[in-house]
Amino acid sequence: MRSLTFQRLLGSGAFGSVYLAELAADRGVRRQVAVKVLLRDHGNGDMFMSRVRDEARLLGLLADDHILKVLELAKVEGRDAVLMEFVEGVDLNANVEGGFRPPPRALAELGAAVAGALHRAHCAVHPSTGEPLNVIHRDVKPANVMVTSRGSVKLLDFGVARARFEARESHTGQFVLGTLNYMAPEYIVTGDVSPAADLYGLALPLWEAASGDVFGQPKLREDLHKARVEERLALIASTHSELVPVLRQMLGWDARSRPDGASVERAFLAAMDMLRGTGLRSWAADAVPKVLAREREAARDEVGLLGKTVPIGELEGLPSDNSRVGARPDAAAAAPVAAPSPAAPARPEPSPVTPPARAPFDAPPPRGEAVHEPAESTIHHAPRPAFLSDTPAPTPTMSPPPAAAPNGPSAPGPRPSGSTPRRPKKKTSGNMLLLQGLVLGGGLGILLLIAVGALLLLRNFL
């Protein structure tokens, strides 16, 4: 029987608590893992867990050194739990909040690591079939970039990633998922997402780490966007001059003009070679332990598992990619897949959450507000109305009414051999009914005018 011994509280949040635990497996094998235990009353539980399962499957296919690994899903005292590799570190947002901003050389190294991880995810193929996975993270932000005390960088939270693999359960449809402040303008306007949106999202945490400020909500007009970018880059031009040209390209208005992850990785590595000063490992060794100590003091054990040893319940299970359990491709995926299994139907999509008003965007909020904004903002793009469709509507047609039987209607009898089959009577379309109504109304109007005129003439004669 496998069990978990919860040794230390690593953090807590709206969905539950994260612990350092020792996993005791069969035959005495033990290892340290991070366990995220979810609260029983967390909202949209089924939707959330379907995304967690999708993330676990996807990360199993990616297996990258700079992407946090999800090991398995389990039940802990009746609660949903996620077992992950244990990486002791803090996210970039917590570092900046704590007053520990990475110096230029360290920031260039950090940017290169995340850009490389994104590029490998964008170009990933299925290890068995060789088919592209079409992975796009869609939520690159400071809270999803972790730095360890040894200078290792991990990209977190692929729970809202867009990808194509057959065992996918959740279906994003026409929803725009992510955090509003870090969304590319074209993603907000059209709902279309590409790898370029991830590179845009990466530029914003790097700028915020360099400046210590919040970039602000995106501008949805090209002129306003370009003015905002130049204004923000001017604030760090004197301290991070080697990084500004790369950030300017990543923040380009036209997604097609932005460099890919591999190009950004090379540019940041070249900038790092030109820079002097503290590197990522030296900076992290000093900053990360101090931020970790503060976070542990503030964390509360909401679930109440600290110090306990509990058996792992029946696993939720991660069906293999070939099992097609609850398989549904993302809306952007074109490849056909098998229908969902009745035993595990695809989860229904949650109701969209109305975002803040999008135009015009105000000045950036204080950093304190950004920390507490929802981790996932959902914007719904309604289907295009029929009258705006590019496909022309069919022209209504009329056919002459069938000839009446000599002796009135009767039940149809056997048709003589060689006779022409009778066509079924076509239903009158809505447009035809409208036309007939207009003709009939016009005729009645003319008759009414004639009658009024005749009465007036008769009155004059009398």
Coordinates of C-alpha atoms in Angstrom, one line a residue:
M1 CA 0.0 0.0 0.0
R2 CA 1.5 3.3 -1.0
S3 CA 1.3 6.3 1.3
L4 CA 2.3 10.0 1.6
T5 CA 3.9 11.6 4.6
F6 CA 3.3 15.3 4.6
Q7 CA 6.5 17.0 5.9
R8 CA 6.3 20.6 5.1
L9 CA 3.8 23.2 3.8
L10 CA 5.2 24.9 0.6
G11 CA 2.3 27.2 0.0
S12 CA -1.4 27.7 -0.1
G13 CA -4.0 29.4 -2.3
A14 CA -7.6 29.5 -3.4
F15 CA -7.6 25.9 -4.7
G16 CA -5.8 24.2 -1.8
S17 CA -2.3 23.7 -0.4
V18 CA 1.0 22.4 -1.7
Y19 CA 3.1 20.2 0.5
L20 CA 6.5 18.6 0.4
A21 CA 5.8 14.9 1.1
E22 CA 7.6 11.6 1.1
L23 CA 6.0 9.0 -1.2
A24 CA 6.4 5.5 0.1
A25 CA 5.9 3.1 -2.8
D26 CA 6.1 -0.7 -3.2
R27 CA 9.2 -2.6 -2.1
G28 CA 10.4 0.2 0.2
V29 CA 11.1 2.8 -2.6
R30 CA 10.8 6.3 -1.3
R31 CA 11.1 9.7 -2.9
Q32 CA 10.2 13.3 -2.2
V33 CA 7.4 14.8 -4.2
A34 CA 5.4 18.0 -4.2
V35 CA 1.7 17.4 -3.6
K36 CA -1.0 19.9 -4.5
V37 CA -4.1 18.9 -2.5
L38 CA -7.3 20.6 -3.6
L39 CA -10.1 21.8 -1.4
R40 CA -13.3 19.8 -1.5
D41 CA -15.4 22.8 -2.4
H42 CA -13.3 24.3 -5.1
G43 CA -15.4 25.7 -7.9
N44 CA -15.7 24.0 -11.3
G45 CA -14.2 20.9 -9.9
D46 CA -14.8 18.6 -12.8
M47 CA -13.6 21.2 -15.3
F48 CA -10.5 21.9 -13.2
M49 CA -9.6 18.2 -12.9
S50 CA -10.1 17.5 -16.5
R51 CA -7.6 20.3 -17.3
V52 CA -5.2 18.8 -14.7
R53 CA -5.4 15.4 -16.3
D54 CA -4.8 17.0 -19.7
E55 CA -1.8 18.9 -18.3
A56 CA -0.4 15.6 -16.9
R57 CA -0.7 13.9 -20.3
L58 CA 0.8 16.8 -22.1
L59 CA 3.8 17.1 -19.8
G60 CA 4.3 13.4 -20.1
L61 CA 4.7 13.9 -23.8
L62 CA 7.0 17.0 -23.5
A63 CA 9.4 15.9 -20.8
D64 CA 11.6 19.0 -20.9
D65 CA 14.2 20.0 -18.2
H66 CA 12.7 23.5 -18.0
I67 CA 9.1 22.4 -17.7
L68 CA 7.7 21.2 -14.3
K69 CA 6.7 17.6 -14.5
V70 CA 3.4 16.2 -13.2
L71 CA 3.8 12.6 -12.0
E72 CA 0.3 11.4 -11.3
L73 CA -3.1 12.1 -9.9
A74 CA -4.5 10.5 -6.7
K75 CA -7.0 10.7 -3.9
V76 CA -5.9 11.9 -0.5
E77 CA -8.5 11.6 2.2
G78 CA -11.2 12.0 -0.4
R79 CA -9.6 15.0 -2.0
D80 CA -8.2 15.4 -5.5
A81 CA -4.4 15.6 -5.4
V82 CA -1.7 16.2 -8.0
L83 CA 1.8 14.7 -7.4
M84 CA 4.6 16.6 -9.0
E85 CA 8.3 16.6 -9.0
F86 CA 9.7 18.5 -6.1
V87 CA 11.4 21.7 -7.1
E88 CA 12.1 24.1 -4.3
G89 CA 11.9 27.6 -5.7
V90 CA 9.7 30.7 -6.0
D91 CA 8.1 32.3 -9.0
L92 CA 9.3 35.4 -10.7
N93 CA 6.4 37.4 -9.4
A94 CA 7.2 36.6 -5.7
N95 CA 10.9 37.6 -6.3
V96 CA 9.9 41.0 -7.7
E97 CA 7.3 41.5 -5.0
G98 CA 10.0 40.7 -2.4
G99 CA 12.2 43.4 -3.8
F100 CA 14.7 40.9 -5.4
R101 CA 14.8 41.9 -9.1
P102 CA 17.3 39.9 -11.2
P103 CA 20.2 42.0 -12.6
P104 CA 20.5 42.3 -16.4
R105 CA 22.8 39.3 -16.9
A106 CA 20.7 37.0 -14.8
L107 CA 17.5 38.2 -16.5
A108 CA 19.0 37.5 -20.0
E109 CA 19.9 34.0 -18.8
L110 CA 16.4 33.5 -17.4
G111 CA 14.7 34.7 -20.6
A112 CA 16.9 32.4 -22.7
A113 CA 15.9 29.4 -20.6
V114 CA 12.1 30.1 -20.9
A115 CA 12.3 31.0 -24.6
G116 CA 14.1 27.7 -25.3
A117 CA 11.5 25.7 -23.3
L118 CA 8.6 27.4 -25.2
H119 CA 10.3 26.7 -28.6
R120 CA 10.7 23.0 -27.8
A121 CA 7.1 22.9 -26.7
H122 CA 6.0 24.6 -29.9
C123 CA 7.9 22.2 -32.1
A124 CA 7.2 19.0 -30.0
V125 CA 5.9 15.9 -31.8
H126 CA 4.2 12.9 -30.4
P127 CA 6.9 10.3 -29.4
S128 CA 5.0 7.4 -30.9
T129 CA 3.4 8.9 -34.1
G130 CA 5.6 11.8 -34.9
E131 CA 2.6 14.0 -35.3
P132 CA 3.0 17.7 -34.2
L133 CA 1.5 18.3 -30.8
N134 CA 0.8 22.0 -31.7
V135 CA 1.4 23.1 -28.1
I136 CA 0.9 26.7 -27.1
H137 CA 1.1 27.7 -23.5
R138 CA -1.3 30.7 -23.6
D139 CA -0.6 31.9 -20.0
V140 CA 3.1 32.9 -19.8
K141 CA 3.3 35.3 -16.8
P142 CA 5.6 36.0 -13.8
A143 CA 3.6 33.6 -11.6
N144 CA 4.3 30.7 -14.0
V145 CA 8.1 31.1 -14.2
M146 CA 9.8 29.5 -11.2
V147 CA 13.5 30.0 -10.2
T148 CA 15.2 27.7 -7.7
S149 CA 18.0 28.6 -5.3
R150 CA 20.5 26.9 -7.7
G151 CA 19.5 29.0 -10.6
S152 CA 17.3 26.4 -12.4
V153 CA 14.3 27.8 -14.3
K154 CA 11.0 26.0 -14.6
L155 CA 8.0 26.9 -16.7
L156 CA 4.7 26.1 -14.9
D157 CA 1.0 25.6 -15.5
F158 CA 0.2 24.1 -18.9
G159 CA -3.4 23.6 -17.6
V160 CA -4.8 26.0 -20.2
A161 CA -2.4 25.1 -23.0
R162 CA -3.7 24.5 -26.4
A163 CA -2.5 21.2 -27.8
R164 CA -3.6 18.3 -30.0
F165 CA -3.4 14.8 -28.6
E166 CA -6.0 12.1 -28.7
A167 CA -6.6 11.6 -25.0
R168 CA -7.5 15.2 -24.3
E169 CA -10.6 15.7 -22.2
S170 CA -11.2 19.4 -21.9
H171 CA -12.4 21.4 -24.9
T172 CA -11.7 25.1 -25.2
G173 CA -14.0 25.8 -28.1
Q174 CA -14.2 29.6 -28.7
F175 CA -13.0 30.6 -25.3
V176 CA -9.9 32.7 -24.8
L177 CA -8.0 31.5 -21.8
G178 CA -5.2 33.1 -19.9
T179 CA -4.5 36.2 -17.9
L180 CA -5.6 39.4 -19.4
N181 CA -2.5 41.6 -18.7
Y182 CA -0.2 39.1 -20.4
M183 CA -2.3 38.3 -23.5
A184 CA -1.2 39.4 -27.0
P185 CA -3.6 41.9 -28.6
E186 CA -4.5 39.7 -31.6
Y187 CA -5.5 36.9 -29.2
I188 CA -7.9 39.1 -27.4
V189 CA -9.4 40.6 -30.5
T190 CA -9.8 37.4 -32.6
G191 CA -9.3 34.5 -30.3
D192 CA -6.7 33.1 -32.7
V193 CA -3.5 32.0 -30.9
S194 CA -0.1 31.1 -32.3
P195 CA 3.4 30.5 -30.8
A196 CA 4.0 34.2 -31.3
A197 CA 1.5 34.9 -28.5
D198 CA 3.7 33.0 -26.0
L199 CA 6.7 35.1 -27.0
Y200 CA 4.7 38.2 -26.5
G201 CA 3.7 36.9 -23.1
L202 CA 7.3 36.2 -22.1
A203 CA 8.4 39.7 -22.9
L204 CA 6.1 41.2 -20.3
P205 CA 7.4 39.3 -17.2
L206 CA 10.9 40.1 -18.3
W207 CA 10.1 43.8 -18.6
E208 CA 8.3 43.7 -15.2
A209 CA 11.3 42.0 -13.6
A210 CA 13.6 44.7 -15.1
S211 CA 11.5 47.6 -14.1
G212 CA 9.8 46.4 -10.9
D213 CA 6.5 47.8 -12.3
V214 CA 3.4 46.4 -14.1
F215 CA 3.3 46.7 -17.8
G216 CA -0.5 47.1 -17.8
Q217 CA -3.5 45.8 -19.8
P218 CA -3.0 45.6 -23.5
K219 CA -4.0 48.3 -26.0
L220 CA -6.1 47.1 -28.9
R221 CA -5.2 49.8 -31.4
E222 CA -1.9 49.6 -33.2
D223 CA -0.9 53.2 -32.7
L224 CA -1.7 53.1 -28.9
H225 CA 0.1 49.7 -28.6
K226 CA 3.3 51.0 -30.2
A227 CA 3.3 54.1 -28.1
R228 CA 2.8 52.0 -25.0
V229 CA 5.7 49.7 -25.9
E230 CA 8.1 52.5 -26.6
E231 CA 7.2 54.3 -23.4
R232 CA 7.7 51.2 -21.4
L233 CA 11.0 50.2 -23.0
A234 CA 12.4 53.7 -22.5
L235 CA 12.1 53.2 -18.7
I236 CA 14.7 50.4 -18.8
A237 CA 16.8 51.6 -21.7
S238 CA 19.6 52.9 -19.4
T239 CA 19.8 49.8 -17.3
H240 CA 19.0 47.0 -19.7
S241 CA 20.1 48.4 -23.1
E242 CA 21.2 45.0 -24.4
L243 CA 17.8 43.4 -23.8
V244 CA 15.6 46.3 -25.2
P245 CA 16.0 45.3 -28.9
V246 CA 15.0 41.7 -28.2
L247 CA 12.0 42.8 -26.1
R248 CA 10.9 45.3 -28.8
Q249 CA 10.7 42.5 -31.4
M250 CA 8.9 40.2 -29.0
L251 CA 6.3 42.9 -28.3
G252 CA 5.6 43.7 -32.0
W253 CA 2.0 44.4 -33.0
D254 CA 2.1 42.0 -35.9
A255 CA 2.4 38.5 -34.7
R256 CA 4.1 37.5 -37.9
S257 CA 7.0 39.8 -37.3
R258 CA 7.8 38.4 -33.9
P259 CA 10.8 36.1 -33.6
D260 CA 10.4 32.4 -32.7
G261 CA 11.5 30.9 -29.4
A262 CA 14.8 29.7 -30.8
S263 CA 15.7 33.1 -32.1
V264 CA 14.8 34.8 -28.8
E265 CA 16.9 32.2 -26.9
R266 CA 20.0 32.9 -29.1
A267 CA 19.5 36.7 -28.8
F268 CA 19.3 36.5 -25.0
L269 CA 22.4 34.3 -24.8
A270 CA 24.3 36.7 -27.0
A271 CA 23.2 39.6 -24.7
M272 CA 24.3 37.6 -21.7
D273 CA 27.8 37.1 -23.2
M274 CA 28.1 40.9 -23.6
L275 CA 26.9 41.7 -20.1
R276 CA 28.9 41.8 -16.9
G277 CA 27.7 41.4 -13.4
T278 CA 25.8 38.8 -11.4
G279 CA 24.6 35.8 -13.2
L280 CA 21.4 33.8 -12.6
R281 CA 22.9 31.2 -10.3
S282 CA 24.6 33.7 -8.0
W283 CA 21.5 35.9 -7.8
A284 CA 19.1 33.0 -7.2
A285 CA 21.4 31.6 -4.4
D286 CA 20.9 34.8 -2.5
A287 CA 17.3 35.9 -3.4
V288 CA 15.3 32.6 -3.5
P289 CA 16.0 31.4 0.1
K290 CA 15.0 34.7 1.5
V291 CA 11.7 34.8 -0.5
L292 CA 11.0 31.2 0.4
A293 CA 11.3 32.0 4.1
R294 CA 8.8 34.8 3.9
E295 CA 6.3 32.6 1.9
R296 CA 6.4 29.8 4.4
E297 CA 5.7 32.2 7.3
A298 CA 2.6 33.5 5.5
A299 CA 1.3 30.1 4.3
R300 CA -1.6 28.4 6.2
D301 CA -2.4 24.7 6.2
E302 CA -6.0 25.1 5.0
V303 CA -6.3 21.3 4.2
G304 CA -4.8 20.2 7.5
L305 CA -2.5 17.4 6.4
L306 CA 0.8 18.6 7.8
G307 CA 2.5 15.9 9.8
K308 CA 0.1 13.2 8.7
T309 CA 0.9 9.9 6.9
V310 CA -2.1 8.9 4.8
P311 CA -2.6 6.1 2.2
I312 CA -3.0 7.1 -1.4
G313 CA -6.6 6.2 -2.5
E314 CA -7.7 4.8 -5.8
L315 CA -5.9 6.8 -8.6
E316 CA -7.9 8.9 -10.9
G317 CA -5.9 7.4 -13.7
L318 CA -4.2 8.9 -16.7
P319 CA -5.4 7.0 -19.7
S320 CA -2.7 6.5 -22.3
D321 CA -2.8 8.6 -25.4
N322 CA -4.0 5.7 -27.5
S323 CA -6.9 4.9 -25.2
R324 CA -9.0 7.8 -26.5
V325 CA -10.8 8.1 -23.2
G326 CA -12.8 11.3 -23.4
A327 CA -10.9 12.2 -26.5
R328 CA -11.7 15.6 -28.0
P329 CA -9.3 17.7 -30.0
D330 CA -8.9 21.4 -29.5
A331 CA -11.0 23.7 -31.6
A332 CA -7.9 24.5 -33.7
A333 CA -7.0 20.9 -34.4
A334 CA -8.2 19.6 -37.7
A335 CA -7.4 15.9 -37.4
P336 CA -10.4 13.6 -36.8
V337 CA -10.5 11.5 -33.7
A338 CA -12.6 8.7 -32.3
A339 CA -15.9 9.6 -30.4
P340 CA -15.7 9.9 -26.6
S341 CA -16.1 6.7 -24.6
P342 CA -19.4 6.5 -22.8
A343 CA -17.5 5.6 -19.6
A344 CA -15.7 8.9 -19.6
P345 CA -17.6 11.5 -21.6
A346 CA -15.9 14.8 -22.4
R347 CA -16.4 17.4 -19.7
P348 CA -18.8 20.3 -20.5
E349 CA -17.1 23.6 -20.9
P350 CA -17.6 26.1 -18.1
S351 CA -19.7 29.2 -18.5
P352 CA -17.6 32.1 -19.7
V353 CA -16.5 34.7 -17.2
T354 CA -17.1 38.2 -18.3
P355 CA -13.7 40.1 -18.4
P356 CA -13.2 43.8 -17.5
A357 CA -14.2 46.3 -20.1
R358 CA -11.7 46.1 -22.9
A359 CA -11.7 49.5 -24.6
P360 CA -10.3 51.8 -23.8
F361 CA -7.8 50.2 -21.4
D362 CA -6.8 52.3 -18.5
A363 CA -3.4 52.9 -16.9
P364 CA -1.8 49.8 -15.3
P365 CA -3.2 48.9 -11.9
P366 CA -1.0 48.9 -8.8
R367 CA 1.1 45.7 -8.5
G368 CA -1.0 44.7 -5.5
E369 CA -4.0 44.3 -7.7
A370 CA -2.1 42.3 -10.3
V371 CA -1.1 39.8 -7.6
H372 CA -4.7 39.1 -6.7
E373 CA -6.3 39.1 -10.1
P374 CA -7.8 35.7 -11.2
A375 CA -5.3 33.2 -12.5
E376 CA -7.5 32.6 -15.5
S377 CA -9.5 35.2 -17.3
T378 CA -12.0 33.8 -19.9
I379 CA -13.3 35.9 -22.8
H380 CA -16.0 34.4 -25.0
H381 CA -16.1 35.1 -28.7
A382 CA -19.7 34.6 -29.8
P383 CA -20.3 32.8 -33.2
R384 CA -20.5 35.1 -36.1
P385 CA -24.1 36.1 -36.9
A386 CA -25.7 34.6 -39.9
F387 CA -26.2 37.9 -41.6
L388 CA -22.4 38.6 -41.4
S389 CA -21.5 35.2 -42.8
D390 CA -19.2 35.0 -45.8
T391 CA -21.4 32.2 -47.2
P392 CA -24.3 33.5 -49.3
A393 CA -27.8 32.5 -48.2
P394 CA -29.6 30.1 -50.6
T395 CA -32.0 31.8 -52.9
P396 CA -35.6 30.8 -52.2
T397 CA -37.3 28.9 -55.1
M398 CA -41.0 28.2 -55.9
S399 CA -42.5 25.3 -57.7
P400 CA -46.0 25.1 -59.1
P401 CA -48.5 23.5 -56.8
P402 CA -49.5 19.9 -57.7
A403 CA -52.6 19.5 -59.7
A404 CA -55.7 18.6 -57.7
A405 CA -57.4 15.3 -58.2
P406 CA -60.6 15.4 -60.3
N407 CA -62.8 14.3 -57.5
G408 CA -61.0 16.1 -54.7
P409 CA -58.2 14.9 -52.4
S410 CA -58.0 11.2 -51.8
A411 CA -55.6 8.7 -50.3
P412 CA -52.7 8.0 -52.6
G413 CA -53.1 4.7 -54.5
P414 CA -50.6 2.5 -56.3
R415 CA -48.7 4.5 -59.0
P416 CA -49.1 3.1 -62.6
S417 CA -46.0 1.5 -64.0
G418 CA -43.8 3.9 -65.9
S419 CA -45.4 7.0 -64.4
T420 CA -43.3 9.9 -63.2
P421 CA -42.9 9.9 -59.4
R422 CA -44.8 12.7 -57.7
R423 CA -42.5 15.3 -56.2
P424 CA -43.1 16.1 -52.5
K425 CA -44.7 19.4 -51.9
K426 CA -42.1 22.0 -51.0
K427 CA -42.6 24.1 -47.9
T428 CA -43.0 27.8 -48.5
S429 CA -39.9 29.6 -47.2
G430 CA -40.1 32.5 -44.7
N431 CA -39.0 34.9 -47.4
M432 CA -41.7 33.7 -49.8
L433 CA -44.4 34.2 -47.1
L434 CA -43.1 37.7 -46.5
L435 CA -43.3 38.5 -50.2
Q436 CA -46.8 37.1 -50.5
G437 CA -47.9 39.2 -47.4
L438 CA -46.5 42.3 -49.0
V439 CA -48.3 41.6 -52.3
L440 CA -51.6 40.9 -50.5
G441 CA -51.2 44.0 -48.3
G442 CA -50.4 46.2 -51.3
G443 CA -53.4 44.9 -53.1
L444 CA -55.7 45.6 -50.2
G445 CA -54.3 49.1 -49.8
I446 CA -55.0 49.9 -53.5
L447 CA -58.6 48.7 -53.2
L448 CA -59.0 50.8 -50.0
L449 CA -57.7 53.9 -51.8
I450 CA -60.1 53.3 -54.8
A451 CA -63.0 53.0 -52.4
V452 CA -62.2 56.2 -50.5
G453 CA -61.8 58.1 -53.8
A454 CA -65.1 56.8 -55.0
L455 CA -66.9 58.0 -51.8
L456 CA -65.3 61.4 -52.1
L457 CA -66.5 61.7 -55.7
L458 CA -70.0 60.6 -54.8
R459 CA -70.1 63.1 -52.0
N460 CA -69.2 66.0 -54.4
F461 CA -72.0 64.9 -56.7
L462 CA -74.5 64.7 -53.9

